[in-house]
XYZ file of C-alpha atoms in Angstrom:
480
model
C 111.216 105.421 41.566
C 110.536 103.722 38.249
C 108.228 105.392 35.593
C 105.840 103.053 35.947
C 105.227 104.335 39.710
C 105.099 107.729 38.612
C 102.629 107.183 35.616
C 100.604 105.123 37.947
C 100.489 108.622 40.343
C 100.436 110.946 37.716
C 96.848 109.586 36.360
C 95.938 108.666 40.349
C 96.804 112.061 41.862
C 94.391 113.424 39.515
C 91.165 111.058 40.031
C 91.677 111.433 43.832
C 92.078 114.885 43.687
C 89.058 115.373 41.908
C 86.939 112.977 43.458
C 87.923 113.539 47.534
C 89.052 115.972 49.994
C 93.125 115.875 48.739
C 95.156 118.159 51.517
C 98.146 118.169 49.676
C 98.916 120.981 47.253
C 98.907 119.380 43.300
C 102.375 121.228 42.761
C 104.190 120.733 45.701
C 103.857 116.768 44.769
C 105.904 117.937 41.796
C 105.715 113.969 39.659
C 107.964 114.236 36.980
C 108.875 111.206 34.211
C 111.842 110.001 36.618
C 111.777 111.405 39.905
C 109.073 111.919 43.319
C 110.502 114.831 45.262
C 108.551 114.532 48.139
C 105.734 111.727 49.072
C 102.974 112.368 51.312
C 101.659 108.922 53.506
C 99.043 108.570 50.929
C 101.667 108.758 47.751
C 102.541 105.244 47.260
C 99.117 103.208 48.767
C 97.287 102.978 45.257
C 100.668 102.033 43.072
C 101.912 99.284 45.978
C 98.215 98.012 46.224
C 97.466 97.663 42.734
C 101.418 96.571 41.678
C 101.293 94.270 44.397
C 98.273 92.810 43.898
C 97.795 92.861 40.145
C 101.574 90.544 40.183
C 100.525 88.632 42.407
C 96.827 87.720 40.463
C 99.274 86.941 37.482
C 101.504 84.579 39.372
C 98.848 82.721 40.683
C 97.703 81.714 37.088
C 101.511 81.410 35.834
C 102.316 79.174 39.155
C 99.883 78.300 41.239
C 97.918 77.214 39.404
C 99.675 74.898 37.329
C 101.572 73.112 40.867
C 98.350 73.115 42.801
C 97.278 71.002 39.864
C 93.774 74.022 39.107
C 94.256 74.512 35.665
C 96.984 73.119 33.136
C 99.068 74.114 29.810
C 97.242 72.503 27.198
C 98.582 70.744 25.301
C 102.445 70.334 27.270
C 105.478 69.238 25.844
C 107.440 66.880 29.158
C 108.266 69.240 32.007
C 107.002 72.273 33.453
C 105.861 73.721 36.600
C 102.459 70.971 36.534
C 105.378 68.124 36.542
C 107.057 69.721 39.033
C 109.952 70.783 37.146
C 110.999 74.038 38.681
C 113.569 76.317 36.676
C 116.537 77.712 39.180
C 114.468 81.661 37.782
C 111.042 80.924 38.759
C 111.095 83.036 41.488
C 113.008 85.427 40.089
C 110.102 88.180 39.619
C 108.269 87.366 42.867
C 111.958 88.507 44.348
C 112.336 91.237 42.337
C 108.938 92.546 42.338
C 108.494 92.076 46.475
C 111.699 93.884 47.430
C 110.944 96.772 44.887
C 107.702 97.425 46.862
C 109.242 96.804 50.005
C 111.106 99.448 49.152
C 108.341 101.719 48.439
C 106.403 100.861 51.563
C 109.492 101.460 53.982
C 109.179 104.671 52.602
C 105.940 105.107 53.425
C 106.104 104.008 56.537
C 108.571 106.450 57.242
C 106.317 109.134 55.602
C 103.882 108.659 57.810
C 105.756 108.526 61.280
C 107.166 112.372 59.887
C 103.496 113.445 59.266
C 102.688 111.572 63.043
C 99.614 110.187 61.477
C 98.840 106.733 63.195
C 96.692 105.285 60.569
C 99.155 105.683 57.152
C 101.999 103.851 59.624
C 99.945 101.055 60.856
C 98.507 100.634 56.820
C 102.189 100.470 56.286
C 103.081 97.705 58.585
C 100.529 95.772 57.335
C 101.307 95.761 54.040
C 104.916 95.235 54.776
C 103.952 92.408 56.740
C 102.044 90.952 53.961
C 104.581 91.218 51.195
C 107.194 90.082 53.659
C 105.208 86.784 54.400
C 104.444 86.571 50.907
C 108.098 86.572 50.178
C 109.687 84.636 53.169
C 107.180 81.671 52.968
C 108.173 81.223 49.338
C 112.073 81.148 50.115
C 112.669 80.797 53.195
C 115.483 82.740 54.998
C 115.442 86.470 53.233
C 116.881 90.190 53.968
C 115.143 91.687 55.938
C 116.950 94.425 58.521
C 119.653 95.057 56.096
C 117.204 95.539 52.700
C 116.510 98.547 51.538
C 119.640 100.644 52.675
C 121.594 100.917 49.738
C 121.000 104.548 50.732
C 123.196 103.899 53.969
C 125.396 101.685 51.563
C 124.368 98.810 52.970
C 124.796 96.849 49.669
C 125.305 93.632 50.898
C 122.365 92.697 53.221
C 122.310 89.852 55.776
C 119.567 87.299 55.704
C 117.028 87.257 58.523
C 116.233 83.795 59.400
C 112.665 82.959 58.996
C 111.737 82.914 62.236
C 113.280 86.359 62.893
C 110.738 87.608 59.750
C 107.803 86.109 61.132
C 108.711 87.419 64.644
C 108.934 90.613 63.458
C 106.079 91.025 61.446
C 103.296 89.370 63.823
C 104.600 92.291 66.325
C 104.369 94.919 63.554
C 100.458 93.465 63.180
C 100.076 93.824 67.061
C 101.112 97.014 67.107
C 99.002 98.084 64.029
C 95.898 96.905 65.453
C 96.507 99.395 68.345
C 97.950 102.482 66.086
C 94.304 102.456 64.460
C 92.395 105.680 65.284
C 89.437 105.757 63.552
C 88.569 109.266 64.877
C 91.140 110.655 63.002
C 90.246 108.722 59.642
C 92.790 109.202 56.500
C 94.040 112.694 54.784
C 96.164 112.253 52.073
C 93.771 110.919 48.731
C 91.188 108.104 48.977
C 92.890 104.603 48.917
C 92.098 101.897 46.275
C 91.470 99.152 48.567
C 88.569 100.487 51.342
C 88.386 104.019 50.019
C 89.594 105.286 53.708
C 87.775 102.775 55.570
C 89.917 102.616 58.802
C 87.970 99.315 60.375
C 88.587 97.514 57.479
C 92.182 98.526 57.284
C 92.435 97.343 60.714
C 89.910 93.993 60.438
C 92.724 93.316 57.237
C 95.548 94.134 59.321
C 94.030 91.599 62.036
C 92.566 88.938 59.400
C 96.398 88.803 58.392
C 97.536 88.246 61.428
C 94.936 85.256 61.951
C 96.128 83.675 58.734
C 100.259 84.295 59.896
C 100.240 82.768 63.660
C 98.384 79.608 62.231
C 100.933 79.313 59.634
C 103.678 78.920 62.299
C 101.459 77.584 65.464
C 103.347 74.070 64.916
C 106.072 76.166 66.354
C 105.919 76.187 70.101
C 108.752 79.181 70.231
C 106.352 81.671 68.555
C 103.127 81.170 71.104
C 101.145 81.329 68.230
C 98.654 79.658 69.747
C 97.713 81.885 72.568
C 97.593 84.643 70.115
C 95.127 83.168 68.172
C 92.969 82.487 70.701
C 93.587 86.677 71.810
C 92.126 87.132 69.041
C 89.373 85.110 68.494
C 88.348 85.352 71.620
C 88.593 89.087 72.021
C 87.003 90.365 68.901
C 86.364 93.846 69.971
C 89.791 94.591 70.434
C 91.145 92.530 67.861
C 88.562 93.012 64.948
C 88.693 90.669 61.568
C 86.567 89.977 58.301
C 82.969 89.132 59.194
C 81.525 89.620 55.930
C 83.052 89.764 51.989
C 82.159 93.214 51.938
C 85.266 93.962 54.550
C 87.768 91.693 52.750
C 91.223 92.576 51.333
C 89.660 92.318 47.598
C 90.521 94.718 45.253
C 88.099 96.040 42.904
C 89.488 96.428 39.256
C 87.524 98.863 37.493
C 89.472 99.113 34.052
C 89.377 102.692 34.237
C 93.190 103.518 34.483
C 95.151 103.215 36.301
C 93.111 100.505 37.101
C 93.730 98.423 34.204
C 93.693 94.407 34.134
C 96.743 93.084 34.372
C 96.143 91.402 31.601
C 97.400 93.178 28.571
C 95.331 90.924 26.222
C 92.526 88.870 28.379
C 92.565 85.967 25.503
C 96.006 84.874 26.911
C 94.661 83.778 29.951
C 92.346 80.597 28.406
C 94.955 80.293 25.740
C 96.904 77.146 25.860
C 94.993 76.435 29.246
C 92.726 73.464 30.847
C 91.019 72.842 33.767
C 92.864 70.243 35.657
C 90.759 67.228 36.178
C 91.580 66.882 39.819
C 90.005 70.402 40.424
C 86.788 70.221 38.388
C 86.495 66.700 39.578
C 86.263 67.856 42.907
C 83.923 71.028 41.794
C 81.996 68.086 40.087
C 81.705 66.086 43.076
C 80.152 69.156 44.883
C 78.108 69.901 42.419
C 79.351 73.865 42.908
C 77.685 77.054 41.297
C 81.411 78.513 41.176
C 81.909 75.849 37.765
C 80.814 78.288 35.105
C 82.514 81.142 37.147
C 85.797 79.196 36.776
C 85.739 77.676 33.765
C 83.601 76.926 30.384
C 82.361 73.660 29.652
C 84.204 70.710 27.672
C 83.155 69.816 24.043
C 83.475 67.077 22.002
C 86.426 67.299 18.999
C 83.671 68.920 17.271
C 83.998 72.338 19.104
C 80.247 72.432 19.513
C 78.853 69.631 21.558
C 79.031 70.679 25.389
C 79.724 67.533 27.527
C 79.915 69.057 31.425
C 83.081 70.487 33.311
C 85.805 68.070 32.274
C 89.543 68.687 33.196
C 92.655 66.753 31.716
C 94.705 64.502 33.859
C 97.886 66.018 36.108
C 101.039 64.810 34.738
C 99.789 63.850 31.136
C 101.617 62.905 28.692
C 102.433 65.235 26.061
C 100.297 63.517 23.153
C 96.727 65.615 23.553
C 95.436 63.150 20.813
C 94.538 61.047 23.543
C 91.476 63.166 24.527
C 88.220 62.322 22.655
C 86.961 66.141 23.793
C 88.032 69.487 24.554
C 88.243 69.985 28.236
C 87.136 73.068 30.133
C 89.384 76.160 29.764
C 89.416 79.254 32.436
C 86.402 81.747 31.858
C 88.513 84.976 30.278
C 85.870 87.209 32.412
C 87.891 86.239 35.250
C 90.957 88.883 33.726
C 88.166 91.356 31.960
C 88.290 94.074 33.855
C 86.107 95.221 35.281
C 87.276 92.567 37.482
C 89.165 91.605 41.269
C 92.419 90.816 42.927
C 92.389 88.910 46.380
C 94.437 90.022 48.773
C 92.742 88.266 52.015
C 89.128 87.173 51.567
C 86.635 86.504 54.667
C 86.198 83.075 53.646
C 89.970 82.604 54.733
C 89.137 83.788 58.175
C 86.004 81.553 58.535
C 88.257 78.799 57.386
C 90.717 79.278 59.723
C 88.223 79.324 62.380
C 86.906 76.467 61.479
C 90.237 74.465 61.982
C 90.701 76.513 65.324
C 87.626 75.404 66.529
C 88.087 71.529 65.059
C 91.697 71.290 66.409
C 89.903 72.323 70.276
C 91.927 75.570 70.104
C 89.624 78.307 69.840
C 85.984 78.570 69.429
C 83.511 75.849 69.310
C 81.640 75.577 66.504
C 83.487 74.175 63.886
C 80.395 73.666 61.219
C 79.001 76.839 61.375
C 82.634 78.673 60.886
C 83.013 75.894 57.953
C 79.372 76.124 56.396
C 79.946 80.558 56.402
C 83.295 79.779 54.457
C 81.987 77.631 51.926
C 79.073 80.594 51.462
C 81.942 83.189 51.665
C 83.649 81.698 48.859
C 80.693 80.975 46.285
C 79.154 84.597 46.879
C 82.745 85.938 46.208
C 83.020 85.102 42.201
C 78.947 85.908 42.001
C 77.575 82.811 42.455
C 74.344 81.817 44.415
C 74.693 78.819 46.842
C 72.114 76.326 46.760
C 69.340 75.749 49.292
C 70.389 71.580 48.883
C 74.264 72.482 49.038
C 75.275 70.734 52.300
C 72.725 67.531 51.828
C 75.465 66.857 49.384
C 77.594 64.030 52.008
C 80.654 65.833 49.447
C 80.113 69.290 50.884
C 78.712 68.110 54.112
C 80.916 68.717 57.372
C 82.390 65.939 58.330
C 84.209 66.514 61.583
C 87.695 66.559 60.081
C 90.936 68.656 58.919
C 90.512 67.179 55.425
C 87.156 68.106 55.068
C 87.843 72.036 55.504
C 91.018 72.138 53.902
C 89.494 71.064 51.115
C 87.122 74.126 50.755
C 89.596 76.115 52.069
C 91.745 74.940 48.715
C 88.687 75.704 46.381
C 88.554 79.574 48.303
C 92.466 80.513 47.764
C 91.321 79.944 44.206
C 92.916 82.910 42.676
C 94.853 84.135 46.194
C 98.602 84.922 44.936
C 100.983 81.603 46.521
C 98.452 80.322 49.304
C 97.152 77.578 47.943
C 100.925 76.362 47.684
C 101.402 77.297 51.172
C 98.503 76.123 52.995
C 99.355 72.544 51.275
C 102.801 72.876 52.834
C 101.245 73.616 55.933
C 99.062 70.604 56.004
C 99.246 68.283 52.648
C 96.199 69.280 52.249
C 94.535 68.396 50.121
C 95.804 65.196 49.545
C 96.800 65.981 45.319
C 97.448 63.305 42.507
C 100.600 61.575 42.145
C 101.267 60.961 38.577
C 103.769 58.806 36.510
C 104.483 61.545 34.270
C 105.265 64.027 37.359
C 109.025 64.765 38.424
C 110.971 65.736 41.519
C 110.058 61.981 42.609
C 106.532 63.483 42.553
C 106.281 65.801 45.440
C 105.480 68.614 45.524
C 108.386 71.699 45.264
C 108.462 73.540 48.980
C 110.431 76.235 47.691
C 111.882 78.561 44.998
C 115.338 78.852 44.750
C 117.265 81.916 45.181
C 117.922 84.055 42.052
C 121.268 83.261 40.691
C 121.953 87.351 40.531
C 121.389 86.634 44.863
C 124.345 84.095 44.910
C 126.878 86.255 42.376
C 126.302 90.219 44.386
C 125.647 88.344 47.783
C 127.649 85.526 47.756
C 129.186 85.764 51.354
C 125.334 86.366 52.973
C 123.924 83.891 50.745
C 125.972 80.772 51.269
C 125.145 81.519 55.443
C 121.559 81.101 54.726
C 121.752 78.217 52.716
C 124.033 76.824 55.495
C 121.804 77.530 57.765
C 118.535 76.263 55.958
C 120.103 73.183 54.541
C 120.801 74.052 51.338
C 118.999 76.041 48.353
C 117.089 73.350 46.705
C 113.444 73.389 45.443
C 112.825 70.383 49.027
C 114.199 72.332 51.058
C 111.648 72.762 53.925
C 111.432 76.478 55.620
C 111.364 76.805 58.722
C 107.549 76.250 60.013
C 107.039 73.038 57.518
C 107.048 69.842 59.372
């Protein structure tokens, strides 16, 4: 366990202890600076939830936003992640920082089959399901059986293909769903996320699960689509979101542990600009979520307000070519107290929405699209107006494009899944630019970390053998 961890607990123990019903004895938990003795189910839930969540919120600035073309560096020397010009390290930390916390929840996991209690081990498959989708969708083949068993000197783990992951996990979900009991509710501290809400542990566990068998329902091997009509179709048994008050959205409070991740909130409009292709598209709309996002452009005179103006993806580096200042992100978005999406309900209403205009579940495609689109604005604090759909813009349409489309504007802020969703579908349809590289498309993948191919060379050259080769194109398994 890192120090980190055990600060985290140290502080946490204490402010659950105090403020819930905490079974386990304060000195048999025993946290020192360097080492945790003995973890109960509950130990690790706050640190991985908040670690995971709070990297993740971080990356999706640092990454996402800059290749889903949201918001910009500003100004930009040539290259960089907007261009398309992915360093062989970018995914270094999401590798790193996922299999650190795999770690952590395979222990818990294991905690909680010892203590026999149901709920902490299906909590525990969900969240390794999550980081494990997380982490397989943005490289592809990964270790999966093998990782985490240097303790059975295992040092040298096989990779899982893809499909194996995904296999694996949607049957971890399954049987998660049934291991809920919420007659027995949750013992050990109150949790971060739902503060020992077991129906919204298991609506998450079951939103998830939605969001994963779409992902790979192109894939006639993995009956996807059966399952997602199960559950659709069988909400009692399989229950998911149904309002933002049950999503997978962390509160940040600022009170630590629950700091933003932020260490100085100014960083995150420094150097930054809306991209004109997003605020556009806000524009177009008309949306309430604008000032949420971002501030408002000004003329070179850093007073005069001008409306929500972006720059242009793939500009060139001379940002004397601008006659105004263009929007930069609203900093209140990283001032604590502030959130971190894991899953929001809008996601599930979007995903019905396609289910239902793809004829493979459900029937009413509008009405799942129309409680998205209100999902999403209500999220960040905004009020949706009574006129919103009379806009033909925001209007439903009949088609994929159409909801994809929201959908894009409601991952705003969701770790990678903007990325993925876009891989899923080229949705929406982004700018191609002269100033763009990788022949302008869009990267697919990260490559592996270059530590991956030195310590692991024998398991990593059958993966890329398998996959086709460790490039930033290289298609995973469910892209077309």
């Amino acid at each position: 366990m890192t120090k980190r961890i055990n600060k985290f607990l140290a502080v946490l123990v204490v402010l659950t202890c105090l403020n819930s019903s905490c079974t386990d004895d304060f000195e048999e938990i025993n946290i020192n600076p360097n080492l945790i003795e003995k973890i109960s189910p509950g130990t690790l839930l706050n640190p991985i939830i908040y670690e995971v969540s709070s990297f993740n919120a971080t990356r999706s600035n640092s990454f996402t936003f800059d290749l889903m073309q949201v918001a910009l560096p500003y100004p930009s020397a040539s290259g960089g992640v907007h261009r398309y010009d992915i360093g062989e390290s970018a995914g270094n930390s999401t590798w790193n920082t996922y299999y650190r916390w795999l770690a952590n929840i395979k222990e818990m996991q294991a905690a909680a089959v010892a203590a026999e209690d149901p709920n902490y081990e299906a909590i525990a498959l969900t969240l390794n399901a999550w980081v494990y989708s997380l982490l397989t969708d943005s490289f592809g083949d990964v270790p999966m059986d093998d990782a985490s068993r240097g303790d059975e000197k295992i040092f040298y783990p096989a990779f899982n293909t893809q499909q194996e992951v995904y296999t694996k996990i949607l049957a971890d979900l399954e049987r998660a769903n049934i291991l809920y009991s919420t007659s027995r509710g949750m013992v050990y501290g109150t949790d971060i996320l739902y503060g020992n809400n077991v129906t919204n542990w298991q609506r998450f566990t079951n939103s998830l699960r939605l969001r994963l068998l779409l992902r790979v329902s192109n894939k006639s091997e993995m009956n996807a689509v059966a399952g997602l009509a199960e559950i659709i179709n069988n909400p009692e048994a399989n229950p998911v979101f149904t309002s933002n008050e049950q999503a997978a959205i962390l509160k940040i409070t600022g009170i630590p542990p629950m700091i933003s991740p932020w260490g100085r909130a100014v960083d995150f409009r420094t150097g930054r600009a809306a991209s004109a292709f997003f605020i556009d598209n806000l524009n177009a709309l008309n949306d309430p979520r604008r000032p949420k996002f971002f501030g408002e452009a000004t003329l070179t005179d850093g007073k005069t307000k001008v409306g929500y103006k972006g720059i242009p993806s793939g500009f060139d580096s001379n940002s004397a070519q601008f006659d105004f200042s263009p929007s930069s992100p609203n900093i209140a978005l990283v001032t604590a107290p502030m959130i971190a999406v894991m899953m929001s309900y809008a996601e599930v209403e979007f995903i019905k929405a396609e289910l239902a205009q793809k004829g493979i579940a459900g029937a009413d495609a509008q009405s799942h699209y129309e409680r998205g689109v209100k999902a999403a604005i209500a999220q960040w604090g905004a009020e949706v107006p009574a006129d919103y759909f009379e806009n033909p813009a925001a209007a439903y349409d009949g088609s994929l494009e159409r909801i994809m489309l929201q959908k894009y504007l409601a991952l705003y802020f969701t770790d990678y899944q903007q990325w993925f969703e876009y891989r899923r579908t080229g949705l929406p349809v982004l700018p191609k630019m002269e100033g763009m590289m990788n022949n302008q498309q869009v990267p697919v993948r990260f490559r592996y970390p270059a530590n991956v191919q030195q310590m692991n060379g024998e398991n990593y050259k059958k993966a890329v053998e398998r996959m086709g080769g460790d490039d930033i194109n290289t298609k995973v398994w469910w892209e077309k």
